Backbone as ProteinMPNN parsed JSONL, in Angstrom:
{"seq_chain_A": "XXXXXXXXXXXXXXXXXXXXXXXXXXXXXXXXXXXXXXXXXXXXXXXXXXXXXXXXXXXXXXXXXXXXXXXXXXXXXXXXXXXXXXXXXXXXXXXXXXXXXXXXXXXXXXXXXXXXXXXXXXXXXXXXXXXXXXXXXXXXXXXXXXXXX", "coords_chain_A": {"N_chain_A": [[2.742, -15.649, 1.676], [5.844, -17.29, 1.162], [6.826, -15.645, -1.188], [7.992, -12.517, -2.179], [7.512, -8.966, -3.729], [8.889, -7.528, -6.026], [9.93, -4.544, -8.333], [12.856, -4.495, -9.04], [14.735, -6.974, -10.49], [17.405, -6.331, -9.458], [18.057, -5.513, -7.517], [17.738, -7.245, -5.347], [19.346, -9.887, -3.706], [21.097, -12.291, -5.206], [20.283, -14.784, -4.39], [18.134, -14.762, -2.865], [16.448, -15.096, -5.458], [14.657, -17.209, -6.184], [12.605, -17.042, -4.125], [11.629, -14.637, -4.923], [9.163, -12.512, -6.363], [8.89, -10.622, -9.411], [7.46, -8.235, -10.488], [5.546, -5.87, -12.52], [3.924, -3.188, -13.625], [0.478, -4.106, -12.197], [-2.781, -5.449, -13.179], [-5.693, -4.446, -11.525], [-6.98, -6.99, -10.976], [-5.216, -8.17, -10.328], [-3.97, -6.907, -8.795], [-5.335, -7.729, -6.541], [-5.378, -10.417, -6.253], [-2.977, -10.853, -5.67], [-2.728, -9.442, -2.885], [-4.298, -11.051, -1.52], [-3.012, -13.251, -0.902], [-0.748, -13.101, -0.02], [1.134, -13.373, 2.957], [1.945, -11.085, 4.43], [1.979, -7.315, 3.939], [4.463, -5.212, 3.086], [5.493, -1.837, 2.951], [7.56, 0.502, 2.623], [8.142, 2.854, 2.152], [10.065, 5.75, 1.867], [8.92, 8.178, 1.631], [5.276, 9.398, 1.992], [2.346, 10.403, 1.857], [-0.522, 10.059, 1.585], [-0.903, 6.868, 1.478], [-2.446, 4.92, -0.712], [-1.243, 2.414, -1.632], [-1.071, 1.019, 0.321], [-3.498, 0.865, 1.6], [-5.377, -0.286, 0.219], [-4.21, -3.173, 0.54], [-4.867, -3.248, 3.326], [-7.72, -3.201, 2.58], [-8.016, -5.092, 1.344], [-7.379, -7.496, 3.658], [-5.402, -7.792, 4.066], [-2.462, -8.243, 6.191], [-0.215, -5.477, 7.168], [2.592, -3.725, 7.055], [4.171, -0.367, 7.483], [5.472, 2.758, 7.089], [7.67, 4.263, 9.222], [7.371, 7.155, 8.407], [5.585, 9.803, 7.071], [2.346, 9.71, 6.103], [1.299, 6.905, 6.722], [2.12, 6.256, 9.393], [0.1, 7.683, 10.309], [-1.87, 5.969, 10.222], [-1.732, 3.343, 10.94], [-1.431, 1.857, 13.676], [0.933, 0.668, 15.862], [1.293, -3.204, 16.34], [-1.05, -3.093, 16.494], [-3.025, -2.754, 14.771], [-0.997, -2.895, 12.612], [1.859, -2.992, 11.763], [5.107, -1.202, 12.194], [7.878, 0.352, 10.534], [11.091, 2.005, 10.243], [12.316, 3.034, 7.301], [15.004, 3.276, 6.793], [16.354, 2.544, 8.478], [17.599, -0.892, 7.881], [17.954, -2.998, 9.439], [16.056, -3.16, 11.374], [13.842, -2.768, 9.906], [14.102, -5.8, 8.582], [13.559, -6.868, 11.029], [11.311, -6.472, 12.513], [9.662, -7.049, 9.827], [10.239, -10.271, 10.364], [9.206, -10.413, 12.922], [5.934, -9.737, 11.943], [5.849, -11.844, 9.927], [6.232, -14.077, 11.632], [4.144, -13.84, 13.762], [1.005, -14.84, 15.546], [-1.167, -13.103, 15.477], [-1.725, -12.489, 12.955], [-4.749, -12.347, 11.138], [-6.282, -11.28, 13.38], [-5.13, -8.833, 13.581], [-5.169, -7.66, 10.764], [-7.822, -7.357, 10.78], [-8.371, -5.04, 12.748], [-6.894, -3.197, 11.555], [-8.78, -3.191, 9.653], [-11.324, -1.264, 10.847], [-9.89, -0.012, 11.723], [-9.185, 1.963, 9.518], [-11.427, 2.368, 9.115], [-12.709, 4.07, 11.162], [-11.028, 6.221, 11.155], [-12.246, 7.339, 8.265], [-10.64, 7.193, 6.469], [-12.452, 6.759, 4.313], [-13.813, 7.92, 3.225], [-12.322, 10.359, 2.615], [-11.04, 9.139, 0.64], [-12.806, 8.554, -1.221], [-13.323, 11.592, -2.059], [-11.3, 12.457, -3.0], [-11.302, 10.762, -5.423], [-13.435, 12.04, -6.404], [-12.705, 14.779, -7.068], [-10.454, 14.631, -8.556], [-12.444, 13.206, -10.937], [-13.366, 15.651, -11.585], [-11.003, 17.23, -12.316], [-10.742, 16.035, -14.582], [-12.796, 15.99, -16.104], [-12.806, 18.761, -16.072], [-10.599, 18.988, -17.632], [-11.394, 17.964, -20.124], [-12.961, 19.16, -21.343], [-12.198, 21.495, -21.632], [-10.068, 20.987, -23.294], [-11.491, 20.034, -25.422], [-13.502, 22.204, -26.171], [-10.973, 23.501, -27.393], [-9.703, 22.385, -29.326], [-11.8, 23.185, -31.698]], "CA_chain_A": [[3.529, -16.797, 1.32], [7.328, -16.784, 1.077], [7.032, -15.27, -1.744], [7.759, -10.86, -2.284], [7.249, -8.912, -5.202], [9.742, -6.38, -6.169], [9.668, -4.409, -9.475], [13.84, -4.625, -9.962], [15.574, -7.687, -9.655], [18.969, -6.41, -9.274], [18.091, -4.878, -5.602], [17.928, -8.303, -4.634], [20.593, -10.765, -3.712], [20.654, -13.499, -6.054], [20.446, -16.272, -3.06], [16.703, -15.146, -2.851], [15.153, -15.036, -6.437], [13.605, -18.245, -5.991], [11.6, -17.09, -3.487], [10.746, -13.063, -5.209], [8.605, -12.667, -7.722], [9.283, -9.408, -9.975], [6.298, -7.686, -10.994], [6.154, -4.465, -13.222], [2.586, -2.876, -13.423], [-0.251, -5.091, -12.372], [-4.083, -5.089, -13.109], [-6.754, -4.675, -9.966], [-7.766, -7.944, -10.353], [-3.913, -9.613, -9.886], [-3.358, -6.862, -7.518], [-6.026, -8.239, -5.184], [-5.041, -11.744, -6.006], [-1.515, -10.823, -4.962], [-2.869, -9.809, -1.423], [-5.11, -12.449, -1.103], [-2.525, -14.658, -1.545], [0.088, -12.568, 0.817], [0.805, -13.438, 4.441], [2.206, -9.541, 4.863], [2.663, -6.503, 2.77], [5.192, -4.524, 3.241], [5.743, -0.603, 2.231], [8.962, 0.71, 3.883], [8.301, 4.176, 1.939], [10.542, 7.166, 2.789], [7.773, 9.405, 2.254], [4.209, 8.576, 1.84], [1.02, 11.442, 2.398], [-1.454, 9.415, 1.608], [-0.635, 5.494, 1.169], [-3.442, 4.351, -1.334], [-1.634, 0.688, -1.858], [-1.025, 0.244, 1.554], [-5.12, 1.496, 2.114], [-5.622, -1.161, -0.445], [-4.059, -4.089, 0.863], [-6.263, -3.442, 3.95], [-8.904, -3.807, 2.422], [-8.377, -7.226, 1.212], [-7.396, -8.069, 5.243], [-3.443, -8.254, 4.355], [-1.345, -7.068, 7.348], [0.315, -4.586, 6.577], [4.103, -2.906, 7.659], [4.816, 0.792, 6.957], [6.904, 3.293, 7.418], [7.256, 5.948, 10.28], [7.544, 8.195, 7.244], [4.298, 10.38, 6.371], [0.532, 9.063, 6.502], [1.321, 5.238, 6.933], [2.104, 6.397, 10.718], [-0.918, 7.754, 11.035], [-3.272, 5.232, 10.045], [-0.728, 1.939, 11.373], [-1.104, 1.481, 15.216], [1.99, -0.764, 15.596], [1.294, -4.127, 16.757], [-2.583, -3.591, 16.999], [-3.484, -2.297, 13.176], [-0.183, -3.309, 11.683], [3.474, -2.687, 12.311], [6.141, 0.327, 11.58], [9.175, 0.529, 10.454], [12.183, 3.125, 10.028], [12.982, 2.406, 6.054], [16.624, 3.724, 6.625], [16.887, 0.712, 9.023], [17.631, -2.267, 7.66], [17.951, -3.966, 10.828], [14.644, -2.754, 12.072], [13.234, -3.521, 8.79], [13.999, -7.293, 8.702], [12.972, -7.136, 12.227], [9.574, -6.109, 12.268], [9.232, -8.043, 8.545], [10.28, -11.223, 11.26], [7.755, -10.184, 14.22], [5.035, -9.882, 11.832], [5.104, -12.953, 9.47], [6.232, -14.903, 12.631], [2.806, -13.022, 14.268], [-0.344, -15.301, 15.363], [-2.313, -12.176, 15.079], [-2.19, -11.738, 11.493], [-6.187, -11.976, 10.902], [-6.877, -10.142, 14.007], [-4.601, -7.362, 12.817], [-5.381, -7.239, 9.513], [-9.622, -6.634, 11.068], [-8.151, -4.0, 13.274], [-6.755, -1.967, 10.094], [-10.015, -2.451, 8.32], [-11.179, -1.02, 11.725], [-8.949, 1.896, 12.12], [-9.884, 2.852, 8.677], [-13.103, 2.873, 9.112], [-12.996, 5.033, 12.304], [-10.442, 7.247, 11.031], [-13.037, 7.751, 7.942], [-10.036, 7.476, 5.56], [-12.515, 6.133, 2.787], [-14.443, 9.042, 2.919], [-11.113, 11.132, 2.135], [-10.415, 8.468, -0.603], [-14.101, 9.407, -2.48], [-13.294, 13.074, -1.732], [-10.051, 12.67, -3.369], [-11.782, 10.32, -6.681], [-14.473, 13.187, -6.8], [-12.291, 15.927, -7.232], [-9.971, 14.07, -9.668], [-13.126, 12.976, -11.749], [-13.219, 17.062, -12.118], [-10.184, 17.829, -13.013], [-10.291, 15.285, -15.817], [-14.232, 16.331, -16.825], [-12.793, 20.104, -16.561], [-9.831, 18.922, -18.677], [-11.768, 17.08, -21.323], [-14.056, 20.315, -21.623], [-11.363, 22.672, -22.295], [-9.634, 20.262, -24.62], [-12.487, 19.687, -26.632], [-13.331, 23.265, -26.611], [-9.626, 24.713, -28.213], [-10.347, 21.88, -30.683], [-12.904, 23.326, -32.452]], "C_chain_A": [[4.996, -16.54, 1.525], [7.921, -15.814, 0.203], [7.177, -13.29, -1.534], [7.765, -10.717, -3.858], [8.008, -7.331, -5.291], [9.901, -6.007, -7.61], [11.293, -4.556, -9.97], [14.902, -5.693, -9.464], [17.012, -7.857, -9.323], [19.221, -5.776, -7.569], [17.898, -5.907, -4.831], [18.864, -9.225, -4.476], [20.056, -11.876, -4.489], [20.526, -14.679, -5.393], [18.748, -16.19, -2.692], [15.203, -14.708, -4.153], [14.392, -15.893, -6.823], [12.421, -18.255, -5.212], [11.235, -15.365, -4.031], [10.237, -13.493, -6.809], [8.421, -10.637, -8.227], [8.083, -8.967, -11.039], [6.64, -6.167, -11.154], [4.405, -4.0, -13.273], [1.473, -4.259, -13.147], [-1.824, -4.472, -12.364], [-4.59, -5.099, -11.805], [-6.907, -5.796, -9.784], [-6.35, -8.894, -9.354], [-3.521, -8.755, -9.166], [-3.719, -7.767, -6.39], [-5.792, -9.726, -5.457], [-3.834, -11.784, -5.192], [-1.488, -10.441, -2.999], [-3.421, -10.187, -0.863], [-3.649, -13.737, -0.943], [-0.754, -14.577, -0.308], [0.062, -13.087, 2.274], [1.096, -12.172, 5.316], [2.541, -8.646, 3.831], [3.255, -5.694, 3.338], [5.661, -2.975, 2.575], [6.511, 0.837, 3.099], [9.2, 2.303, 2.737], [8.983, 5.685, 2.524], [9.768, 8.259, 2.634], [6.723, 8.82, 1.483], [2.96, 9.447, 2.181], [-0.351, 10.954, 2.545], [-1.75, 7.865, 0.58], [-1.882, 4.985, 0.478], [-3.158, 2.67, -1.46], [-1.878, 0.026, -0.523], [-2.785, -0.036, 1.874], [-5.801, -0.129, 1.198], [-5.537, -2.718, -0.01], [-4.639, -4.284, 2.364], [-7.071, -3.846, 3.615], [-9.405, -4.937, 1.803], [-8.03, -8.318, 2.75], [-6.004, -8.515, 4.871], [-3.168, -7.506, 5.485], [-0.51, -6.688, 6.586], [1.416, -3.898, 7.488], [4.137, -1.783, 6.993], [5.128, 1.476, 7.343], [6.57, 4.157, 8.346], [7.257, 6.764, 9.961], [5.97, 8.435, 6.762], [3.228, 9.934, 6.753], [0.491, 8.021, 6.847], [1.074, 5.577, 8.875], [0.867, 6.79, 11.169], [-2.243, 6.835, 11.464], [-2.429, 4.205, 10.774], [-0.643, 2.194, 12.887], [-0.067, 0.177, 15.267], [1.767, -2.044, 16.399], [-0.129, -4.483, 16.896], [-3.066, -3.655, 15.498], [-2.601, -2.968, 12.162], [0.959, -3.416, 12.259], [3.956, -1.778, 11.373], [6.891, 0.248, 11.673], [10.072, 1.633, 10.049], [13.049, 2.485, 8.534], [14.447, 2.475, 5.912], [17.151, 2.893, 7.34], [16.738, -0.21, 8.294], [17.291, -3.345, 8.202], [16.327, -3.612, 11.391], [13.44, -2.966, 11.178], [12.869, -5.008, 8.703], [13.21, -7.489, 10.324], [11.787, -7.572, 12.321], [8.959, -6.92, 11.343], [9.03, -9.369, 9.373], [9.166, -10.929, 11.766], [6.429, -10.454, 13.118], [4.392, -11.314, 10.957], [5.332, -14.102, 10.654], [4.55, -14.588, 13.761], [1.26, -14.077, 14.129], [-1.594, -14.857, 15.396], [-2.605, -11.833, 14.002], [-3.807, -11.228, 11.411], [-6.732, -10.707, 11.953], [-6.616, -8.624, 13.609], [-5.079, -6.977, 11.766], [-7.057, -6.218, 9.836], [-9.115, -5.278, 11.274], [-7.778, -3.153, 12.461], [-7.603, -1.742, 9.377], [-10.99, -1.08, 9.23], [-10.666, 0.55, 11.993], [-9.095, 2.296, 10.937], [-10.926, 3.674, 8.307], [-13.238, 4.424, 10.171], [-12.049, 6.15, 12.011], [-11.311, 7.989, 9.514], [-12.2, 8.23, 6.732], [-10.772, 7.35, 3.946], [-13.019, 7.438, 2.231], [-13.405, 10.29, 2.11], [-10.807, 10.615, 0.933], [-11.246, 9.009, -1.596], [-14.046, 10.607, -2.575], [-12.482, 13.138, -2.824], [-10.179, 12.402, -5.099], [-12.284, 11.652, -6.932], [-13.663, 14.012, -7.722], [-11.106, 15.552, -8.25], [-11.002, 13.773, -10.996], [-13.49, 14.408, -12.2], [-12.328, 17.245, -12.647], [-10.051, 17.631, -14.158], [-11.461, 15.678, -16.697], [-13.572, 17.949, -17.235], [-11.761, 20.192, -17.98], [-10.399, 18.816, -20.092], [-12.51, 17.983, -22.04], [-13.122, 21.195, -22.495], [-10.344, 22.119, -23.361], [-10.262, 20.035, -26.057], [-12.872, 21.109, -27.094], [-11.912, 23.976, -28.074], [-9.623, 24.056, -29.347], [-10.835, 22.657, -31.632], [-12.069, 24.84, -32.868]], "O_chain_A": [[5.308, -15.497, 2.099], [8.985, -15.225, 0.399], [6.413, -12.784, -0.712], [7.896, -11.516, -4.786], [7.675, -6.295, -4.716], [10.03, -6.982, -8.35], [11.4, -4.736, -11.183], [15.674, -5.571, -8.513], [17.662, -8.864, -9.04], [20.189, -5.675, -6.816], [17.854, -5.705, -3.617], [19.372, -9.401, -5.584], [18.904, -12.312, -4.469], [20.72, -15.693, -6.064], [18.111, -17.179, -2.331], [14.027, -14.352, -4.082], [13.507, -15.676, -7.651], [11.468, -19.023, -5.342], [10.387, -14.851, -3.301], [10.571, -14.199, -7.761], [7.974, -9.717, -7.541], [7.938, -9.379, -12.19], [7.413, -5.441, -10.529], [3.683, -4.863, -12.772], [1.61, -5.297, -13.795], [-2.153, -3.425, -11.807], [-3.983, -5.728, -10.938], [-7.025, -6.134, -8.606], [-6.337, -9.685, -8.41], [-2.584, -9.176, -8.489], [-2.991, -8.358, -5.592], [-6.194, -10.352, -4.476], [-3.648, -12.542, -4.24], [-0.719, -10.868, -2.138], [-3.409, -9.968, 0.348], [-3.712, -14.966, -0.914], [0.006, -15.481, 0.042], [-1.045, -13.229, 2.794], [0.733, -12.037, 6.484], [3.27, -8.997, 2.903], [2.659, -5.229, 4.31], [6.282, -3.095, 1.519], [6.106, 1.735, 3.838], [10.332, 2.762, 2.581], [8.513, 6.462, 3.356], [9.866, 9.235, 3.377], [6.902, 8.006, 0.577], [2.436, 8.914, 3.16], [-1.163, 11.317, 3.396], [-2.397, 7.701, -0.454], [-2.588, 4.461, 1.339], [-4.027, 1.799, -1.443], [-2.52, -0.983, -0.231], [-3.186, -1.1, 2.346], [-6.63, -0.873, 1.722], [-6.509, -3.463, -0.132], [-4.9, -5.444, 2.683], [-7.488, -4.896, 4.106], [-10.488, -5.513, 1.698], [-8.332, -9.504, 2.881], [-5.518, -9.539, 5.352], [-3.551, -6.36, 5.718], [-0.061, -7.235, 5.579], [1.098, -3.537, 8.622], [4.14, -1.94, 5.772], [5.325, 1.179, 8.521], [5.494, 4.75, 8.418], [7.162, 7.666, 10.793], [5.265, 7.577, 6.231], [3.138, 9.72, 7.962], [-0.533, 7.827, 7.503], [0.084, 5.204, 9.505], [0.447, 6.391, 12.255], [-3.099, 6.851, 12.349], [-2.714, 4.586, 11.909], [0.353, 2.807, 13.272], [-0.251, -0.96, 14.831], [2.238, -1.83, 17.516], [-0.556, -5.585, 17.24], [-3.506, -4.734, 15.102], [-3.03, -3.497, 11.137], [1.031, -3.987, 13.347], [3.559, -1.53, 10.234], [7.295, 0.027, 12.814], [9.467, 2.342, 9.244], [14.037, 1.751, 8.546], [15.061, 1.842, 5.053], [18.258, 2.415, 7.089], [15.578, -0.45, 7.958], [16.641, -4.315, 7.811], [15.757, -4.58, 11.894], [12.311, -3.265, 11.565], [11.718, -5.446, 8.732], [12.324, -8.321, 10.517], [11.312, -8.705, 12.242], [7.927, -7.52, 11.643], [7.89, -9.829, 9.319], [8.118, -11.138, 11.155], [5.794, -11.466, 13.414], [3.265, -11.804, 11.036], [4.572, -15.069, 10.595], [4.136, -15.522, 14.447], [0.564, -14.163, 13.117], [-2.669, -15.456, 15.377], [-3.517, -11.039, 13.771], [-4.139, -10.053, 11.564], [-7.307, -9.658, 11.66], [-7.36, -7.664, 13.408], [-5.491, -5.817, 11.742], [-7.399, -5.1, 9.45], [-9.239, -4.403, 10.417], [-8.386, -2.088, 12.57], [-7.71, -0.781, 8.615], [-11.355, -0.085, 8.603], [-11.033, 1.679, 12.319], [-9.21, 3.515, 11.06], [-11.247, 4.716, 7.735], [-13.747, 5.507, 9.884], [-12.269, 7.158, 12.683], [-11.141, 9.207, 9.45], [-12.534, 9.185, 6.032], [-10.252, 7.605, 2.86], [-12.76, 7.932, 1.134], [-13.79, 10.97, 1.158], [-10.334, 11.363, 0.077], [-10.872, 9.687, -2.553], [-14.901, 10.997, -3.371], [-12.865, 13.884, -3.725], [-9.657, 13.115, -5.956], [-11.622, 12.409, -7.641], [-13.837, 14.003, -8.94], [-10.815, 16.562, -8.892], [-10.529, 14.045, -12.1], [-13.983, 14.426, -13.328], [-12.559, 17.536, -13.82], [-9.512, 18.419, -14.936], [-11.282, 15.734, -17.913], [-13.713, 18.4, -18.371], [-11.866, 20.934, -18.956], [-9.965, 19.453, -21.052], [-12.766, 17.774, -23.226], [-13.243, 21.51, -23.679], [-9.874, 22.867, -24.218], [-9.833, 19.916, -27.204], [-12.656, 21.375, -28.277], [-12.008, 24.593, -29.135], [-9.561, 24.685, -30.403], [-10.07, 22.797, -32.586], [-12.581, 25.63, -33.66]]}, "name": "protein", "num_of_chains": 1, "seq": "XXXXXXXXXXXXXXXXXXXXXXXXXXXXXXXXXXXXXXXXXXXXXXXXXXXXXXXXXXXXXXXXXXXXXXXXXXXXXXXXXXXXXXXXXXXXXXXXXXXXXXXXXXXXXXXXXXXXXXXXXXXXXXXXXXXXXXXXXXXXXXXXXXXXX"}
């Protein structure tokens, strides 16, 4: 939509807070409403190893912009998967932000990122990543409950 969603509204010029909307934590369900509801998401991260919202807003079929900074580059084929930008540009920022909501490939793009996820086999890395978190927190909860006693 026209709308963005930025968590502080003093990094915005006051000429466009009619069109941002200022969001501070949100649940799963109003994330995925929020990129259902998106015509691009944008995540102009100066560093980034492994982009989970961006991975996210794939997988509701938002196009998606991110940065030439860290993992976004790897997964983001520019113009086929998504588009990339240089966050320290400004100018190259708005650019690209232009090209893509002006873009009559959105849908196709957006496939092609579900697409290049798939084939890059990032989900598999994502359950790898839950797994081994759902340990740390089972090993935690063990040895917590243990010193208890």
């Amino acid at each position: 939509g026209s709308e963005m969603c930025i968590r502080d509204r003093s990094k915005v010029n006051v000429k466009f807070h009619s069109r941002v909307i200022f969001k501070g934590h949100c649940s799963k369900d109003e994330l995925e409403k929020l990129f259902l509801s998106s015509s691009v998401c944008i995540f102009p991260s100066l560093f980034e190893n492994f982009p989970y919202v961006m991975l996210e807003a794939i997988s509701m079929q938002c196009p998606v912009i991110g940065s030439i900074n860290g993992g976004m580059a790897e997964i983001i084929e520019h113009g086929k998967s998504g588009w990339l930008c240089d966050p320290f540009s400004k100018v190259e920022l708005l650019e690209v932000l232009q090209e893509a909501v002006d873009s009559n490939e959105k849908s196709k793009i957006a496939k092609n990122a579900i697409q290049r996820v798939i084939d890059l086999k990032l989900n598999k890395a994502a359950e790898a990543t839950a797994e081994y978190y759902e340990k740390v927190i089972k090993h935690y909860e063990k040895k917590t409950i243990y010193h208890r006693h």
